[in-house]
Short mmCIF file of C-alpha atoms in Angstrom, two decimals:
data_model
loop_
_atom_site.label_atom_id
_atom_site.label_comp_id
_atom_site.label_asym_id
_atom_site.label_seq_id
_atom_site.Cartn_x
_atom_site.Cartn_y
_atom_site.Cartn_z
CA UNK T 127 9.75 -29.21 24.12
CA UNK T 128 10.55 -32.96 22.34
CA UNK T 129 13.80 -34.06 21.18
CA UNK T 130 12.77 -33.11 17.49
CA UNK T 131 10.90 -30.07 18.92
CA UNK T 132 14.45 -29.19 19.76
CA UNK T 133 16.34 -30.34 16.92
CA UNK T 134 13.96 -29.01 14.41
CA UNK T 135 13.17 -25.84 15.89
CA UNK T 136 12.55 -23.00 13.16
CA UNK T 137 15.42 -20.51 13.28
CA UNK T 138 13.30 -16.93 13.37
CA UNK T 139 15.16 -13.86 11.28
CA UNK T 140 18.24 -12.54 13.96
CA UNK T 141 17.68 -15.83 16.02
CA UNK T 142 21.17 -16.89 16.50
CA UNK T 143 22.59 -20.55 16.45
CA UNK T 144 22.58 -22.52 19.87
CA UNK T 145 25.87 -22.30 21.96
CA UNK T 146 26.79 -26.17 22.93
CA UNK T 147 30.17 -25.15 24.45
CA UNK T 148 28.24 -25.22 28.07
CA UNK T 149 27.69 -28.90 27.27
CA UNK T 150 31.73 -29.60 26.86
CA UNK T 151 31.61 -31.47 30.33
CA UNK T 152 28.16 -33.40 29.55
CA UNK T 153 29.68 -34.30 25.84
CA UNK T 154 32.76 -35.64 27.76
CA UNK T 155 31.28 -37.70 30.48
CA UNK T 156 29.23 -38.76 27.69
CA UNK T 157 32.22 -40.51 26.04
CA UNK T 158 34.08 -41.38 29.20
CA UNK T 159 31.24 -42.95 31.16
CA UNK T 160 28.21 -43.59 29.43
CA UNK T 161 29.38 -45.65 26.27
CA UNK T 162 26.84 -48.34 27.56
CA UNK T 163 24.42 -45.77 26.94
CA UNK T 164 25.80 -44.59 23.35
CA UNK T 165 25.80 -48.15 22.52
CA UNK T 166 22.11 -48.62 23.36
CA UNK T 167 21.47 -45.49 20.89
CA UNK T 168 23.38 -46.73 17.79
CA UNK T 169 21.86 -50.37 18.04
CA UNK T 170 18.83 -49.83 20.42
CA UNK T 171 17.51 -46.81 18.42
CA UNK T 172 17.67 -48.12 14.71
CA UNK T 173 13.95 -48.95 15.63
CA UNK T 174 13.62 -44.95 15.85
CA UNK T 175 15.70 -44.15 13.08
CA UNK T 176 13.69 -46.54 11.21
CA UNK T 177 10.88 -44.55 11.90
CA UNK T 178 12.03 -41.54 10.52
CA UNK T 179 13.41 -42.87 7.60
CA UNK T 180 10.52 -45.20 6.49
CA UNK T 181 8.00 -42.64 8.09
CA UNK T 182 9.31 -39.61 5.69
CA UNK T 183 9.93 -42.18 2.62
CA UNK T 184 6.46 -40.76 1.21
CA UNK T 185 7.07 -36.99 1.82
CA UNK T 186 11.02 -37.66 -0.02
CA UNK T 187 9.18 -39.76 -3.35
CA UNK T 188 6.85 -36.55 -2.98
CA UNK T 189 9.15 -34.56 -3.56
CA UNK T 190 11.56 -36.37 -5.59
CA UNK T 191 8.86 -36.81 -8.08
CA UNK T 192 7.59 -33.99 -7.78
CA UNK T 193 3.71 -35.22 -7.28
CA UNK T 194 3.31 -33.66 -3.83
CA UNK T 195 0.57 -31.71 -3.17
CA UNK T 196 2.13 -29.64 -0.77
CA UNK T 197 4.69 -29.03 -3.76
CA UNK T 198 1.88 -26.94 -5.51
CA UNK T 199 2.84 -24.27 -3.04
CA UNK T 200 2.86 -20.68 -4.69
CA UNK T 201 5.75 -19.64 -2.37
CA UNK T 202 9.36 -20.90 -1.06
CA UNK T 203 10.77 -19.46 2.01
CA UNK T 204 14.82 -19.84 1.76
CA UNK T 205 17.74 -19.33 4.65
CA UNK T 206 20.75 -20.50 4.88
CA UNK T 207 20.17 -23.80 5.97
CA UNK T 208 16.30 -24.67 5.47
CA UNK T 209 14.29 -24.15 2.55
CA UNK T 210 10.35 -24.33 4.47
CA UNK T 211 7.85 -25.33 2.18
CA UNK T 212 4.59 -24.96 3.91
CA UNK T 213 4.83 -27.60 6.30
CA UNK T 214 7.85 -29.29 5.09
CA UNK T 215 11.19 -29.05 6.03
CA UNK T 216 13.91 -29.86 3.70
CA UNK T 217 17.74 -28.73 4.75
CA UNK T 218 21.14 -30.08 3.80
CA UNK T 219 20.57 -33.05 6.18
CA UNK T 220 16.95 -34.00 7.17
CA UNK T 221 13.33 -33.89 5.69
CA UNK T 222 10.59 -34.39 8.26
CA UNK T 223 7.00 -33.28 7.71
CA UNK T 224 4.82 -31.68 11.13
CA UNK T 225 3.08 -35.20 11.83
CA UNK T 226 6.05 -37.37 11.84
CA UNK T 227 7.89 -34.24 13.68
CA UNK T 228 5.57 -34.15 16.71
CA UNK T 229 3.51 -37.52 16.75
CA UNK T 230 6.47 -39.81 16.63
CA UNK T 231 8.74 -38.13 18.67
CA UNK T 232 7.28 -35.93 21.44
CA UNK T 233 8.00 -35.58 25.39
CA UNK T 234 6.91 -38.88 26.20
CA UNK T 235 10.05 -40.08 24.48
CA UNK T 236 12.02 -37.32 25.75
CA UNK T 237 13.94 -39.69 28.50
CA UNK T 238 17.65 -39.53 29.54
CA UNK T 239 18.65 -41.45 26.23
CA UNK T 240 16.85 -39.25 24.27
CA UNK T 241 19.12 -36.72 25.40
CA UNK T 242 22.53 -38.54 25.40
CA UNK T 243 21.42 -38.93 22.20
CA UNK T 244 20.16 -35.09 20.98
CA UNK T 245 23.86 -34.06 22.46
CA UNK T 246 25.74 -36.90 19.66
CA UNK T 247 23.42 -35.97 17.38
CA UNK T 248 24.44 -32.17 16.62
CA UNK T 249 27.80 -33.88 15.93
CA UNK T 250 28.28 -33.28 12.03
CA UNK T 251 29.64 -36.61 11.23
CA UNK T 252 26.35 -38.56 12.67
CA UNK T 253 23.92 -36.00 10.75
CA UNK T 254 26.07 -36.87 7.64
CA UNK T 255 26.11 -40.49 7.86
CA UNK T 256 22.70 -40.93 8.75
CA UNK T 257 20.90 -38.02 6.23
CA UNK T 258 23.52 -37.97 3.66
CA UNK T 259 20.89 -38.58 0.97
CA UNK T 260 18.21 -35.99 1.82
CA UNK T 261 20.42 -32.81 0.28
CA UNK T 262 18.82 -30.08 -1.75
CA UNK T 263 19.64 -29.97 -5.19
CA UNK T 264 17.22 -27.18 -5.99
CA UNK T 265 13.99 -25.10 -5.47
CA UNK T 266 10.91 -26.93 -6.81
CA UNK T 267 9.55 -25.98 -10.03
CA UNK T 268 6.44 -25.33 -9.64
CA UNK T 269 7.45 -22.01 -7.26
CA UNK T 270 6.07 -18.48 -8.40
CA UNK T 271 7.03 -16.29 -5.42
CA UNK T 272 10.08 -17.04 -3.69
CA UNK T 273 11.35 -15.36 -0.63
CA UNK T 274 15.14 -15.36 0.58
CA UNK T 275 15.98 -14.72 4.15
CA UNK T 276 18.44 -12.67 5.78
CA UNK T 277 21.03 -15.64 6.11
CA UNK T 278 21.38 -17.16 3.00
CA UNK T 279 24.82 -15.63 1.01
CA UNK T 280 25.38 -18.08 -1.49
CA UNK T 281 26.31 -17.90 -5.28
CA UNK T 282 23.05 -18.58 -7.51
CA UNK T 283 23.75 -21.04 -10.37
CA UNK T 284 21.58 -21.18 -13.28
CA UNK T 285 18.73 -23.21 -12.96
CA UNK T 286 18.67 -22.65 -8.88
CA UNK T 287 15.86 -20.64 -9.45
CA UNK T 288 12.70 -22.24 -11.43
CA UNK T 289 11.94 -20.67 -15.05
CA UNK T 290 8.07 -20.33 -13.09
CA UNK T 291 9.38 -17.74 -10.55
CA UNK T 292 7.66 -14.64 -11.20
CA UNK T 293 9.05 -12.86 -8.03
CA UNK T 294 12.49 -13.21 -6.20
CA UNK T 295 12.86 -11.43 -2.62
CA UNK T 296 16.35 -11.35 -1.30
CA UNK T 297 17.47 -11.04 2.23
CA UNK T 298 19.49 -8.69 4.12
CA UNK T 299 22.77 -10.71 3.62
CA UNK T 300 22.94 -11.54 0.19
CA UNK T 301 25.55 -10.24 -1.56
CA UNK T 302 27.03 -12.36 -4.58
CA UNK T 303 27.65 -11.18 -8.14
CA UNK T 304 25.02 -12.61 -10.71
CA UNK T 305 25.75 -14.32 -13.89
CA UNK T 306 23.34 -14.10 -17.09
CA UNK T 307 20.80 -16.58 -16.26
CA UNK T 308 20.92 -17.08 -12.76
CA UNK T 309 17.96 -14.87 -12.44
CA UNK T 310 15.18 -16.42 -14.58
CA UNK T 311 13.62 -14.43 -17.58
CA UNK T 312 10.15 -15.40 -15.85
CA UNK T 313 10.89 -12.89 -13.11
CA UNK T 314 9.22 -9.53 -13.29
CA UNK T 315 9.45 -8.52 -9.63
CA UNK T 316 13.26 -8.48 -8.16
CA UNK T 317 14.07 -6.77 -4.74
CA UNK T 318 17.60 -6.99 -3.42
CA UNK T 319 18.11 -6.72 0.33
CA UNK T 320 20.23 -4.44 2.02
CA UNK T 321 23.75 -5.61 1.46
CA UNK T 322 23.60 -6.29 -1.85
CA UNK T 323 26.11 -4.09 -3.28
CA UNK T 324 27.94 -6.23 -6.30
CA UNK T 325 30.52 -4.63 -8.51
CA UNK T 326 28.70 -4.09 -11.26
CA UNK T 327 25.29 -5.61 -12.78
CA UNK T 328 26.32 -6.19 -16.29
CA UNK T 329 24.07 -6.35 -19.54
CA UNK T 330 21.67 -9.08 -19.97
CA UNK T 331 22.20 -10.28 -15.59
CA UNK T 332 18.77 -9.05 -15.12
CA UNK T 333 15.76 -10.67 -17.09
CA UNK T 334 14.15 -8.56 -20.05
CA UNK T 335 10.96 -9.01 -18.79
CA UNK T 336 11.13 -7.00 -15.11
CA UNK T 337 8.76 -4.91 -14.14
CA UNK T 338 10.01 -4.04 -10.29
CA UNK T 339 13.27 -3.53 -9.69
CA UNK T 340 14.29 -2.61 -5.73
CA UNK T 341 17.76 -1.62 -4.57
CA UNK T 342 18.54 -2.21 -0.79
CA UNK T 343 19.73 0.60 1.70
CA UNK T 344 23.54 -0.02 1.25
CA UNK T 345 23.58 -0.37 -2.85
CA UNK T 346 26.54 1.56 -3.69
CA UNK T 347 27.73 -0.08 -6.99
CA UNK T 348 28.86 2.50 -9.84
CA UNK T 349 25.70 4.00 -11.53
CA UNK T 350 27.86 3.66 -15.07
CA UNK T 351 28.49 -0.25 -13.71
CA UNK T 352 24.48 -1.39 -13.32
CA UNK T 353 22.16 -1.81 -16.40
CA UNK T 354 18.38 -1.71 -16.25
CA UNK T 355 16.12 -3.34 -18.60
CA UNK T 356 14.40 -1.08 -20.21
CA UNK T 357 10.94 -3.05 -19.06
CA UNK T 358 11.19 -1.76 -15.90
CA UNK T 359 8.34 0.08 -14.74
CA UNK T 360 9.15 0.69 -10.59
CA UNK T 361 12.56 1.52 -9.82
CA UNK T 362 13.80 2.00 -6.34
CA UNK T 363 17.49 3.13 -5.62
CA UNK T 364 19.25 4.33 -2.55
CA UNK T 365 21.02 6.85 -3.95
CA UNK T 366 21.87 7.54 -7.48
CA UNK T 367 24.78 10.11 -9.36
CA UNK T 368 22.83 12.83 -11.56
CA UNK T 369 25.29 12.75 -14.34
CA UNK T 370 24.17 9.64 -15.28
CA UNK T 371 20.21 9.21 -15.02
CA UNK T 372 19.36 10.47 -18.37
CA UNK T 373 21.71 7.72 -19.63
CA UNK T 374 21.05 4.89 -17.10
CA UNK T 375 16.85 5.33 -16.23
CA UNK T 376 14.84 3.06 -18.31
CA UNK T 377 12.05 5.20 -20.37
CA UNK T 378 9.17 3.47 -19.47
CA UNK T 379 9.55 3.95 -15.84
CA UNK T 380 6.60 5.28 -14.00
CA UNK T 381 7.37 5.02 -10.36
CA UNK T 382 10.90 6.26 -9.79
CA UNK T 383 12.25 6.21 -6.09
CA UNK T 384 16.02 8.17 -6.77
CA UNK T 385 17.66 7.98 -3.59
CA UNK T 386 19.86 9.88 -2.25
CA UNK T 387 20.95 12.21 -4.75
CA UNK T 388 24.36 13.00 -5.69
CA UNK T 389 26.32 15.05 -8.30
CA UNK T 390 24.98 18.38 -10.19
CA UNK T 391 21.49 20.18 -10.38
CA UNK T 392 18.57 17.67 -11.87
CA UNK T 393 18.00 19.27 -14.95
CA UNK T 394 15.62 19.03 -17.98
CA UNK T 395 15.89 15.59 -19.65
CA UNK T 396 16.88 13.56 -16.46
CA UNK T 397 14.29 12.45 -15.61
CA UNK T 398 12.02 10.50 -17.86
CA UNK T 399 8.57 11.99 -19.05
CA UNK T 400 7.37 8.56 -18.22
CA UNK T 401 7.52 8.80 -14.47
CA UNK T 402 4.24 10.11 -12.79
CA UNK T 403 5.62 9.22 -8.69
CA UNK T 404 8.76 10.96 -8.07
CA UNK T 405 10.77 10.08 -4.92
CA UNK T 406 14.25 12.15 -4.43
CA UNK T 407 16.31 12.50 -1.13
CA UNK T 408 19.17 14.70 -0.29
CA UNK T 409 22.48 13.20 0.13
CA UNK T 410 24.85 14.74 3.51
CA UNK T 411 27.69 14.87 1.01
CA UNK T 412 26.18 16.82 -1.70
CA UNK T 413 25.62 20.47 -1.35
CA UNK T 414 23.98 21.42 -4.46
CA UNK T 415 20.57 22.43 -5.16
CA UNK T 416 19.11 19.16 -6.54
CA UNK T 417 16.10 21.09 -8.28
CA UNK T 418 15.98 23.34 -11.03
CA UNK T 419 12.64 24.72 -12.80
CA UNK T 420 12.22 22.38 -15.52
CA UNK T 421 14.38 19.05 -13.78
CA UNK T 422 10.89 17.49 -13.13
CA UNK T 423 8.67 16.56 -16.07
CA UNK T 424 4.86 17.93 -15.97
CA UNK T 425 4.02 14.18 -16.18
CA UNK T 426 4.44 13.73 -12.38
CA UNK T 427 1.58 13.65 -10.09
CA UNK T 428 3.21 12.51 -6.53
CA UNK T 429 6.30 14.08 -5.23
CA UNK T 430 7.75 13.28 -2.51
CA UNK T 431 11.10 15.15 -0.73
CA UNK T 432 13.13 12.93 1.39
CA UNK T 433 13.94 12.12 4.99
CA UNK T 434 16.90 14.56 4.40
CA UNK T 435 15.60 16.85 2.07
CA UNK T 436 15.78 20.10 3.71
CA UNK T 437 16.35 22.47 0.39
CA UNK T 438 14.13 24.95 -0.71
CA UNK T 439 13.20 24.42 -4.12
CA UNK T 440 12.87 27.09 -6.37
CA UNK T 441 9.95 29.09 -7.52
CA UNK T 442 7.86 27.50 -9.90
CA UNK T 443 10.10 24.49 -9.72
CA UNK T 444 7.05 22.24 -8.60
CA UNK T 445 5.24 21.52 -12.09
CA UNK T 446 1.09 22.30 -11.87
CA UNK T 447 0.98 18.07 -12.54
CA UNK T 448 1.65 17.20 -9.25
CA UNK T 449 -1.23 16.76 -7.08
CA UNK T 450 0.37 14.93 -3.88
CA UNK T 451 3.54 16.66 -2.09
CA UNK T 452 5.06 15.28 1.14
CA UNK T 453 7.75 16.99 2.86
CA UNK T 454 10.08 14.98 4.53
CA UNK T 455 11.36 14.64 8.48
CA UNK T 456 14.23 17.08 7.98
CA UNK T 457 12.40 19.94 5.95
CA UNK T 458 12.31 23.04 7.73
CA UNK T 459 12.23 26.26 5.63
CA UNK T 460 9.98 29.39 5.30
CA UNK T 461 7.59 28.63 2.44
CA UNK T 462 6.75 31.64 0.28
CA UNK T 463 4.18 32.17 -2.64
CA UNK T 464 4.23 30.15 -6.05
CA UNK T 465 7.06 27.46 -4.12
CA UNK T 466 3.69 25.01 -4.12
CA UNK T 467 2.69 23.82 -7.56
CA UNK T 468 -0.87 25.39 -8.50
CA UNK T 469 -2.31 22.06 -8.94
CA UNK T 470 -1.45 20.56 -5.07
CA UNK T 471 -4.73 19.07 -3.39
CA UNK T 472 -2.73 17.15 -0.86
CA UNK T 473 0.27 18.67 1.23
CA UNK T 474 1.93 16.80 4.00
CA UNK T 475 4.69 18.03 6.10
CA UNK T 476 7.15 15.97 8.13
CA UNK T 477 8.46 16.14 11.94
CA UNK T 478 10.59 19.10 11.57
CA UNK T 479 8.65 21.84 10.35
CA UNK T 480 7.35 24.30 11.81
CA UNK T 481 7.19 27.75 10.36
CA UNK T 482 4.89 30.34 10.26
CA UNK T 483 2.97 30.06 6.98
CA UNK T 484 1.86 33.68 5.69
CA UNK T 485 -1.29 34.30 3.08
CA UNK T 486 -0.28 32.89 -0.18
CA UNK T 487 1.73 30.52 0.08
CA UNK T 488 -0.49 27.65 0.03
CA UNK T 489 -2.25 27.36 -2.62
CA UNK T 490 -6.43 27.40 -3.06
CA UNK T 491 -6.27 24.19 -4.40
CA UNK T 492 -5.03 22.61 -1.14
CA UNK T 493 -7.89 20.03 0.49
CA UNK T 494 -5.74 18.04 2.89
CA UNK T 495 -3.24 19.61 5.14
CA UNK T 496 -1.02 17.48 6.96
CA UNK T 497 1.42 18.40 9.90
CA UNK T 498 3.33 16.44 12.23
CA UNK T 499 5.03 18.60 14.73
CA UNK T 500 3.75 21.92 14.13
CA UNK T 501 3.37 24.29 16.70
CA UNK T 502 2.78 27.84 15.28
CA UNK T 503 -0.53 30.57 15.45
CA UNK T 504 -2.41 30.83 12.14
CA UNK T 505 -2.50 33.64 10.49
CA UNK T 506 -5.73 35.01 9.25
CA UNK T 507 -6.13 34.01 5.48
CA UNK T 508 -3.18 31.40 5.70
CA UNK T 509 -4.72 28.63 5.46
CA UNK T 510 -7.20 28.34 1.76
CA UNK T 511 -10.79 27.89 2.27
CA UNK T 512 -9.98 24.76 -0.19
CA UNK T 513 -8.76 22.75 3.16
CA UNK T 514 -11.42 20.15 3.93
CA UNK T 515 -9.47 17.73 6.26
CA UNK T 516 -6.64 19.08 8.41
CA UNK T 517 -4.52 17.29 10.61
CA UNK T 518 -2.52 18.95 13.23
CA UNK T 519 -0.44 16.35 14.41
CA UNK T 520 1.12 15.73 18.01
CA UNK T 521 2.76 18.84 18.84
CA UNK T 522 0.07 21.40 18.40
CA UNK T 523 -1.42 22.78 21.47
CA UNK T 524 -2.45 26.08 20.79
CA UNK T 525 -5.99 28.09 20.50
CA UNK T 526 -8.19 27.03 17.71
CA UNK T 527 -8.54 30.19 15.50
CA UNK T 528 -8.79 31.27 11.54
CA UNK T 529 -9.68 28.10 10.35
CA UNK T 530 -10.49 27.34 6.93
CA UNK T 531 -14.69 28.42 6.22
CA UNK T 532 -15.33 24.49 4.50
CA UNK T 533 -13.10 22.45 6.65
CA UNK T 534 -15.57 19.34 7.30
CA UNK T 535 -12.42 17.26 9.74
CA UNK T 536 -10.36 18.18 12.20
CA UNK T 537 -7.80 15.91 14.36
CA UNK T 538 -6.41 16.92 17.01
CA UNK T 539 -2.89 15.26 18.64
CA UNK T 540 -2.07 13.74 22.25
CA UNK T 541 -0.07 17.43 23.15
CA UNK T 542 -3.77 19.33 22.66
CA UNK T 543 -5.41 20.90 25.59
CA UNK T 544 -7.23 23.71 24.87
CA UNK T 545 -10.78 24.79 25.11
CA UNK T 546 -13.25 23.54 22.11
CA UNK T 547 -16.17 25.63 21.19
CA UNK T 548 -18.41 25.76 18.39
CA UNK T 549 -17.59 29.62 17.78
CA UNK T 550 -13.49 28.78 17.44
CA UNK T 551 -14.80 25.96 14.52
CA UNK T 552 -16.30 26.77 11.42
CA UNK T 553 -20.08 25.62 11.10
CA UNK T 554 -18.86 23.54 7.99
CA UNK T 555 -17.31 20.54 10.94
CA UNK T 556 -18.77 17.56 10.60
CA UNK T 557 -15.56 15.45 12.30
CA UNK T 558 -13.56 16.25 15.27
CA UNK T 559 -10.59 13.54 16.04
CA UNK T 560 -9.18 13.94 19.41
CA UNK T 561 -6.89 11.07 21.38
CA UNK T 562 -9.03 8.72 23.37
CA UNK T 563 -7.14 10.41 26.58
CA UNK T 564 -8.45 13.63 25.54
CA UNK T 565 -10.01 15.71 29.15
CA UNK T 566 -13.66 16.13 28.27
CA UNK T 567 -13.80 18.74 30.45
CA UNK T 568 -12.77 20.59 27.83
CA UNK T 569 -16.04 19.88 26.01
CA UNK T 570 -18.16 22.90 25.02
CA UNK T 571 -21.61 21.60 25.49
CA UNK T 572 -23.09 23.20 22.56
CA UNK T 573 -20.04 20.47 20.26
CA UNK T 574 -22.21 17.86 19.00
CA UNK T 575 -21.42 14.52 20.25
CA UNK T 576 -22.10 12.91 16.95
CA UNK T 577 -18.87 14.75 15.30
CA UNK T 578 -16.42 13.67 17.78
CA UNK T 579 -14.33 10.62 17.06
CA UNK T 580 -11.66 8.91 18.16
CA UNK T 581 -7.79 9.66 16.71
CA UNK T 582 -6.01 6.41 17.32
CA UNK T 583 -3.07 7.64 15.21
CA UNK T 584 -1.43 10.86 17.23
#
């Protein structure tokens, strides 16, 4: 790699900053005995430094005056020291574009002086003196999409982000309190990274006019202390306190990701009538039922339970609306008869259940089945002759028997070795999915080739 392949190498997200203090000994033999050498750089090198300063004058009255084509960029990639603007690289000290990067600098000049020099040149008073004009002042204008990476921690001032941004992605790091204004009213898609966790989001801080609204993993700020424009129409949170929802949820949301849930029972009003995805998670610190019949509206059509949910609703809790349920990892409880809404075509259970499912308690309207790590016998009449496509995940590894009379696909996971034969399917099999391992000695030869396929995903 060049000189400037080395000094202007990309920082990737986690990369972490070069350690010099290996090159204390070079740096002082460098001052001791080779200030012939440092001499030729300052003097002997202006013709270099010459070049990068008259050779990136263009791209800087580019994007001074704003007239750069590459400046027409939809998106703006941000970090902590580099904004990286397709193939321009602006930073507190340097602006170089690719050609002047690579084609003026490369390893034919990478000789011994070249690296005296790359060892002065991390020094912070050279980089000052000799780039203290090329300092970003802000984004440019014509951005609609910018992305913030995980380094960059810094307070936003108003006007540091366009009035053209229509989205704003924030890294993992950034956690600053925002002021009204410093997140444009042009935004309708905001999502906060992980450790963004301010003391409160006061009224008016986020723009009228959002539509998306994501909370990171760590977002613990008071429920009472965050406001939500009422435009919003996804909401993510991480976890959320019940006693305030009906207050703090705006009433046009439609996709509604809750958290982890804390504080009483979800009960009837909570939850707006607007929302038709419902995503709720159980909290390790709260113990109480988090479902009630009634607590979600007949508007919803997905539900989905958690990574932690492992509660077992109540009867009739499920409204006939929804038509999608997923289980989460952690569920793992007996199911009984009327639990499943009447109107669920697609059930999918997570990696920890794996009980025995009697007659009734899924209902006929079920066509896809879903398991993960199940590993139980199927009881005659347990699963509806709805099912169409059932997928027994990795763990099962049992005999095929009492399948359902119109299931058309079948897949099979990695832990399956048993026999196939047409008379353990039902003549209604068009698709069999086994692993691309799968012994084909196993094979009954009456299976039609034609209906076996390969299951890449188990």
């Amino acid at each position: 790699m060049g000189l400037f392949g080395k000094i202007f190498k990309k920082k990737t997200n986690g990369e972490k900053e070069e350690n010099f203090n290996d090159d204390d000994k070079d740096l002082s033999k460098i001052k001791q005995e080779s200030s012939k050498d440092l001499s030729k750089i300052k003097q002997g090198s202006s013709k270099d430094l010459g070049k990068i300063k008259q050779g990136s004058s263009k791209d800087l009255s580019k994007i001074k005056q704003g007239s750069s084509k590459d400046l027409s960029s939809q998106s703006i990639y941000i970090d902590s020291e580099e904004i990286i603007l397709n193939n321009i690289v602006i930073d507190n000290f340097f602006l170089l574009d690719n050609s002047v990067r690579f084609n003026v600098f490369n390893e034919s000049h990478c000789d011994d002086k070249s690296n005296i020099f790359y060892k002065v040149w991390r020094t912070q008073a050279i980089i000052q003196v000799i780039f203290k004009h090329y300092v970003i002042k802000s984004i440019p204008t014509q951005s609609t999409v910018i992305t913030i990476t995980d380094l960059f921690n810094k307070k936003l001032t108003t006007g540091f982000i366009p009035d053209t941004t229509k989205s704003v992605t924030f890294g993992r790091k950034f956690n600053q309190s925002l002021e009204v204004g410093s997140i444009p009213e042009s935004v309708t898609y905001l999502k906060f990274g992980d450790e963004f966790s301010p003391i409160s989001l006061p009224l008016n801080v986020l723009p009228s006019n959002l539509k998306t609204l994501i909370f990171g993993q760590y977002f613990h700020t008071a429920f009472k202390m965050v406001n939500i424009p009422p435009s919003v129409e996804i909401l993510r949170l991480a976890r959320c306190n019940t006693e305030l929802l009906a207050e703090k949820l705006p009433k046009n949301v439609q996709d509604l990701n809750l958290g982890e849930v804390n504080g009483r029972t979800l009960t009837i009003g909570d939850i707006p009538e607007s929302v038709t995805t419902l995503s709720l998670d159980q909290s390790f610190t709260n113990k109480n039922p988090i479902l009630e019949v009634g607590s979600i509206p007949s508007t919803v059509k997905t539900l989905i339970l958690g990574p932690n949910y492992n509660q077992l609703p109540p009867i009739n809790s499920i409204p006939d609306s929804v038509a999608s349920l997923t289980f989460g990892d952690s569920f793992n409880q007996p199911l009984s008869p009327g639990l499943i809404g009447n109107s669920v075509g697609m059930l999918v259970f997570g990696e920890a259940f794996n009980q025995i499912i009697s007659p009734g308690c899924l209902p006929d309207c079920v066509n896809i089945l879903e398991f993960s790590n199940y590993n139980k016998p199927f009881v005659y009449g347990a699963l509806p002759n709805s099912i169409i496509y059932l997928d027994l995940g990795k763990s099962y590894n049992l005999p095929l028997s009492n399948l359902p009379e119109n299931l058309r696909s079948l897949k099979l996971g990695r832990s399956f070795k048993q026999q196939l034969t047409m008379d353990t399917l039902p003549p209604s099999i068009t698709e069999i999915y086994l692993v691309p391992n799968f012994d084909k000695t196993l094979i009954s030869y009456d299976i039609p080739k034609h209906i076996l396929k390969v299951n890449e995903k188990n």
